[in-house]
CSV table of C-alpha atoms in Angstrom, one decimal:
chain,number,residue,atom,x,y,z
A,1,MET,CA,278.9,92.5,125.0
A,2,SER,CA,277.8,94.8,122.2
A,3,CYS,CA,274.1,93.9,123.0
A,4,LEU,CA,274.5,96.0,126.2
A,5,PHE,CA,274.4,99.1,124.1
A,6,CYS,CA,270.7,98.3,123.5
A,7,PHE,CA,269.9,98.8,127.1
A,8,SER,CA,269.7,102.1,129.1
A,9,GLY,CA,272.2,102.8,131.8
A,10,ASP,CA,269.9,105.3,133.5
A,11,LYS,CA,268.9,104.9,137.1
A,12,LEU,CA,265.8,102.9,137.9
A,13,SER,CA,262.6,104.8,136.7
A,14,PRO,CA,259.6,105.3,139.0
A,15,GLU,CA,257.9,102.4,137.2
A,16,GLU,CA,260.8,100.0,137.8
A,17,ARG,CA,260.7,100.9,141.5
A,18,LYS,CA,257.1,99.7,141.9
A,19,GLY,CA,256.2,96.3,143.3
A,20,LYS,CA,257.9,94.1,145.9
A,21,TYR,CA,261.2,93.7,144.1
A,22,GLY,CA,261.2,97.3,142.9
A,23,ASP,CA,260.9,98.5,146.5
A,24,ALA,CA,263.9,96.3,147.4
A,25,TRP,CA,266.2,97.9,145.0
A,26,GLY,CA,264.6,101.4,144.6
A,27,GLN,CA,266.0,102.5,148.0
A,28,TYR,CA,269.5,102.3,146.6
A,29,ALA,CA,268.7,103.8,143.1
A,30,ASP,CA,269.7,107.3,144.0
A,31,ASN,CA,272.9,106.5,145.9
A,32,ASP,CA,276.0,108.1,144.3
A,33,GLN,CA,278.6,105.8,145.9
A,34,THR,CA,279.2,102.6,144.0
A,35,PHE,CA,281.1,99.4,144.5
A,36,LYS,CA,284.9,99.6,144.2
A,37,VAL,CA,284.8,97.4,141.1
A,38,LYS,CA,282.2,97.2,138.3
A,39,LEU,CA,280.4,94.0,137.5
A,40,CYS,CA,282.4,93.6,134.3
A,41,GLY,CA,285.6,94.1,136.2
A,42,ALA,CA,284.8,91.6,139.0
A,43,PRO,CA,286.2,88.5,137.1
A,44,CYS,CA,289.6,90.2,136.8
A,45,ALA,CA,289.5,91.5,140.4
A,46,GLU,CA,288.6,88.1,141.9
A,47,PRO,CA,289.1,85.4,139.3
A,48,CYS,CA,289.1,82.5,141.6
A,49,CYS,CA,285.9,83.6,143.4
A,50,TRP,CA,284.2,84.2,140.0
A,51,MET,CA,285.1,80.8,138.6
A,52,GLY,CA,284.5,79.0,141.8
A,53,SER,CA,281.0,80.5,142.3
A,54,MET,CA,279.9,79.3,138.8
A,55,LEU,CA,281.3,75.8,139.5
A,56,CYS,CA,279.3,75.4,142.7
A,57,PHE,CA,276.8,78.3,143.2
A,58,PRO,CA,275.1,77.1,146.4
A,59,CYS,CA,278.4,76.5,148.1
A,60,ALA,CA,279.7,80.0,147.1
A,61,GLN,CA,276.5,81.7,148.3
A,62,TYR,CA,276.7,79.8,151.6
A,63,LYS,CA,280.2,81.0,152.3
A,64,LEU,CA,279.6,84.5,151.0
A,65,ARG,CA,276.5,85.1,153.1
A,66,TYR,CA,278.3,83.9,156.2
A,67,LYS,CA,281.2,86.2,155.4
A,68,THR,CA,278.9,89.1,154.7
A,69,LEU,CA,276.9,88.7,157.9
A,70,ASN,CA,280.0,88.5,160.0
A,71,HIS,CA,281.5,91.5,158.2
A,72,VAL,CA,278.5,93.6,159.1
A,73,GLU,CA,278.4,92.3,162.7
A,74,PRO,CA,281.7,90.5,163.6
A,75,GLY,CA,281.3,87.4,165.6
A,76,SER,CA,277.5,87.1,165.0
A,77,GLY,CA,277.8,83.8,163.2
A,78,TRP,CA,274.4,82.9,161.7
A,79,SER,CA,272.3,84.7,164.3
A,80,ASN,CA,271.3,87.5,161.8
A,81,TYR,CA,270.4,85.2,159.0
A,82,GLN,CA,267.0,85.3,157.3
A,83,CYS,CA,265.8,83.7,154.1
A,84,CYS,CA,266.9,86.2,151.5
A,85,GLN,CA,267.6,88.5,154.4
A,86,GLY,CA,264.0,89.5,154.3
A,87,MET,CA,264.4,91.5,151.1
A,88,PHE,CA,262.4,89.1,148.9
A,89,GLY,CA,259.6,86.7,149.4
A,90,GLY,CA,256.4,87.2,151.4
A,91,CYS,CA,254.4,84.8,149.2
A,92,CYS,CA,252.7,81.6,150.4
A,93,CYS,CA,255.8,79.5,150.2
A,94,ILE,CA,258.5,81.9,151.1
A,95,GLN,CA,258.0,83.8,154.4
A,96,PRO,CA,261.3,85.2,155.6
A,97,GLY,CA,261.7,84.8,159.4
A,98,LYS,CA,259.2,82.0,159.6
A,99,MET,CA,261.0,79.2,157.8
A,100,GLY,CA,263.0,77.8,160.6
A,101,GLU,CA,266.0,80.1,160.2
A,102,GLU,CA,266.5,80.4,164.0
A,103,SER,CA,266.7,76.7,164.6
A,104,CYS,CA,268.7,75.7,161.5
A,105,PRO,CA,270.1,78.7,159.6
A,106,GLN,CA,272.8,76.7,157.8
A,107,CYS,CA,270.2,74.2,156.3
A,108,CYS,CA,267.9,77.1,155.3
A,109,MET,CA,270.9,78.9,153.6
A,110,CYS,CA,271.7,75.7,151.7
A,111,LEU,CA,268.2,75.5,150.4
A,112,GLU,CA,268.1,79.2,149.6
A,113,GLY,CA,271.3,78.8,147.5
A,114,CYS,CA,270.0,75.8,145.7
A,115,CYS,CA,266.3,76.8,145.1
A,116,CYS,CA,266.5,80.6,144.9
A,117,THR,CA,269.9,81.3,143.3
A,118,GLY,CA,269.2,84.7,141.9
A,119,MET,CA,267.6,86.0,145.1
A,120,ALA,CA,270.4,84.6,147.2
A,121,ILE,CA,273.1,86.6,145.6
A,122,SER,CA,270.9,89.7,145.3
A,123,ALA,CA,270.1,89.5,149.0
A,124,THR,CA,273.8,89.2,149.9
A,125,GLN,CA,274.6,92.2,147.7
A,126,GLY,CA,271.8,94.1,149.2
A,127,VAL,CA,273.2,93.7,152.7
A,128,ILE,CA,276.5,95.3,151.6
A,129,MET,CA,274.7,98.1,149.7
A,130,GLN,CA,272.6,98.9,152.7
A,131,GLN,CA,275.7,98.8,155.0
A,132,TYR,CA,277.7,101.3,152.9
A,133,ASN,CA,274.8,103.2,151.1
A,134,LEU,CA,276.0,101.9,147.7
A,135,GLY,CA,274.2,102.3,144.4
A,136,LEU,CA,274.7,100.8,140.9
A,137,ASP,CA,276.6,102.5,138.1
A,138,SER,CA,275.4,102.7,134.5
A,139,ASP,CA,277.3,99.6,133.3
A,140,ASP,CA,275.9,97.5,136.1
A,141,VAL,CA,272.3,98.6,135.3
A,142,LYS,CA,272.8,97.8,131.6
A,143,LEU,CA,274.2,94.3,132.4
A,144,ILE,CA,271.4,93.5,134.9
A,145,ARG,CA,268.7,94.7,132.5
A,146,CYS,CA,270.2,92.6,129.7
A,147,ASN,CA,270.2,89.5,131.9
A,148,ASN,CA,266.6,90.2,133.0
A,149,CYS,CA,265.5,90.6,129.4
A,150,LEU,CA,267.1,87.3,128.3
A,151,GLN,CA,265.4,85.5,131.2
A,152,MET,CA,262.0,86.8,130.1
A,153,LEU,CA,262.7,86.0,126.5
A,154,ALA,CA,263.7,82.4,127.5
A,155,CYS,CA,260.5,82.0,129.5
A,156,ALA,CA,258.3,83.4,126.7
A,157,ALA,CA,260.0,81.1,124.1
A,158,SER,CA,259.5,78.0,126.3
A,159,CYS,CA,255.8,78.9,126.7
A,160,LEU,CA,255.3,79.6,123.0
A,161,ASN,CA,257.0,76.3,122.1
A,162,LEU,CA,254.1,74.5,123.9
A,163,CYS,CA,251.6,76.2,121.6
A,164,ILE,CA,253.4,76.5,118.3
A,165,ASP,CA,255.0,73.7,116.4
A,166,PHE,CA,257.3,74.1,113.4
A,167,ASP,CA,260.6,72.6,112.1
A,168,GLY,CA,263.5,73.5,114.3
A,169,ASP,CA,261.5,75.1,117.1
A,170,ASP,CA,263.0,72.9,119.8
A,171,ALA,CA,266.5,73.8,118.7
A,172,ILE,CA,265.7,77.5,118.7
A,173,VAL,CA,264.2,77.4,122.2
A,174,ARG,CA,267.2,75.3,123.5
A,175,LEU,CA,269.6,77.9,122.1
A,176,ILE,CA,267.7,80.8,123.7
A,177,ASN,CA,267.6,79.0,127.0
A,178,LEU,CA,271.3,78.2,126.7
A,179,VAL,CA,272.2,81.9,126.1
A,180,ALA,CA,270.0,83.0,129.0
A,181,ASP,CA,271.5,80.4,131.3
A,182,ILE,CA,275.1,81.3,130.4
A,183,THR,CA,274.3,85.0,130.9
A,184,PHE,CA,272.7,84.4,134.3
A,185,CYS,CA,275.6,82.2,135.4
A,186,CYS,CA,278.2,84.9,134.4
A,187,VAL,CA,276.3,87.8,135.9
A,188,SER,CA,275.7,85.9,139.1
A,189,GLY,CA,279.3,85.0,139.3
A,190,CYS,CA,280.3,88.7,138.7
A,191,MET,CA,277.9,89.8,141.5
A,192,THR,CA,279.4,87.1,143.9
A,193,ALA,CA,283.0,88.2,143.1
A,194,ARG,CA,282.2,91.8,143.4
A,195,VAL,CA,280.6,91.5,146.9
A,196,TYR,CA,283.6,89.3,147.9
A,197,HIS,CA,286.0,91.9,146.7
A,198,GLU,CA,284.1,94.8,148.3
A,199,ILE,CA,284.2,93.0,151.7
A,200,ASN,CA,288.0,92.3,151.4
A,201,GLU,CA,288.8,95.9,150.5
A,202,ARG,CA,286.6,97.3,153.3
A,203,GLU,CA,288.3,95.0,155.8
A,204,LYS,CA,291.8,96.2,154.5
A,205,GLU,CA,290.8,99.8,155.0
A,206,ALA,CA,289.4,99.3,158.5
A,207,PRO,CA,292.8,98.6,160.3
A,208,ALA,CA,294.4,101.5,158.3
A,209,SER,CA,291.7,103.9,159.4
A,210,ASN,CA,292.0,102.7,163.0
A,211,SER,CA,295.8,103.3,163.0
A,212,MET,CA,295.4,106.8,161.6
A,213,GLN,CA,292.9,107.7,164.4
A,214,ARG,CA,295.5,106.6,167.0
């Protein structure tokens, strides 16, 4: 975890807010409210969800998206489902709203969880952030930046390995990819557990607030 100190915990800069994915997260960058638990604290808050999501990520995202959509609009089922909830995509192969979501949302969600794992959990988290105007705290930003840096490093190392040949290069690339994969798995599990925890806590608060109003 000491490597996190190498990354800034400042809010997203104007440069980071540019582009399709920057726009998706930039709208939440200035929100002062944050999740009830930090990413690093999510495994302790929801240990079963955290471990379960890493054992079967597509299944966890399927259940979490359904739970999220019906938390925002109770009883809606899959009627509000879109691929990545329309937050990502727009390229030639991913066109949210035009991929058969209306006719077979469950099948589309299964494919999303299997083929677009990172975007799947990011989209689900984005729904909750939009619902409650939540932002990210400094520790979350550091962890996410660390994960993104490792994914880029793994991609660059794999590309260089095709062009440069020396003793032990394959082992080094495998090690970098292993570290990047483990980090992605842990961060994704933390995001899943945190969204799950946030929904549970909000639903606990709702009956209490209703009884107080009475």
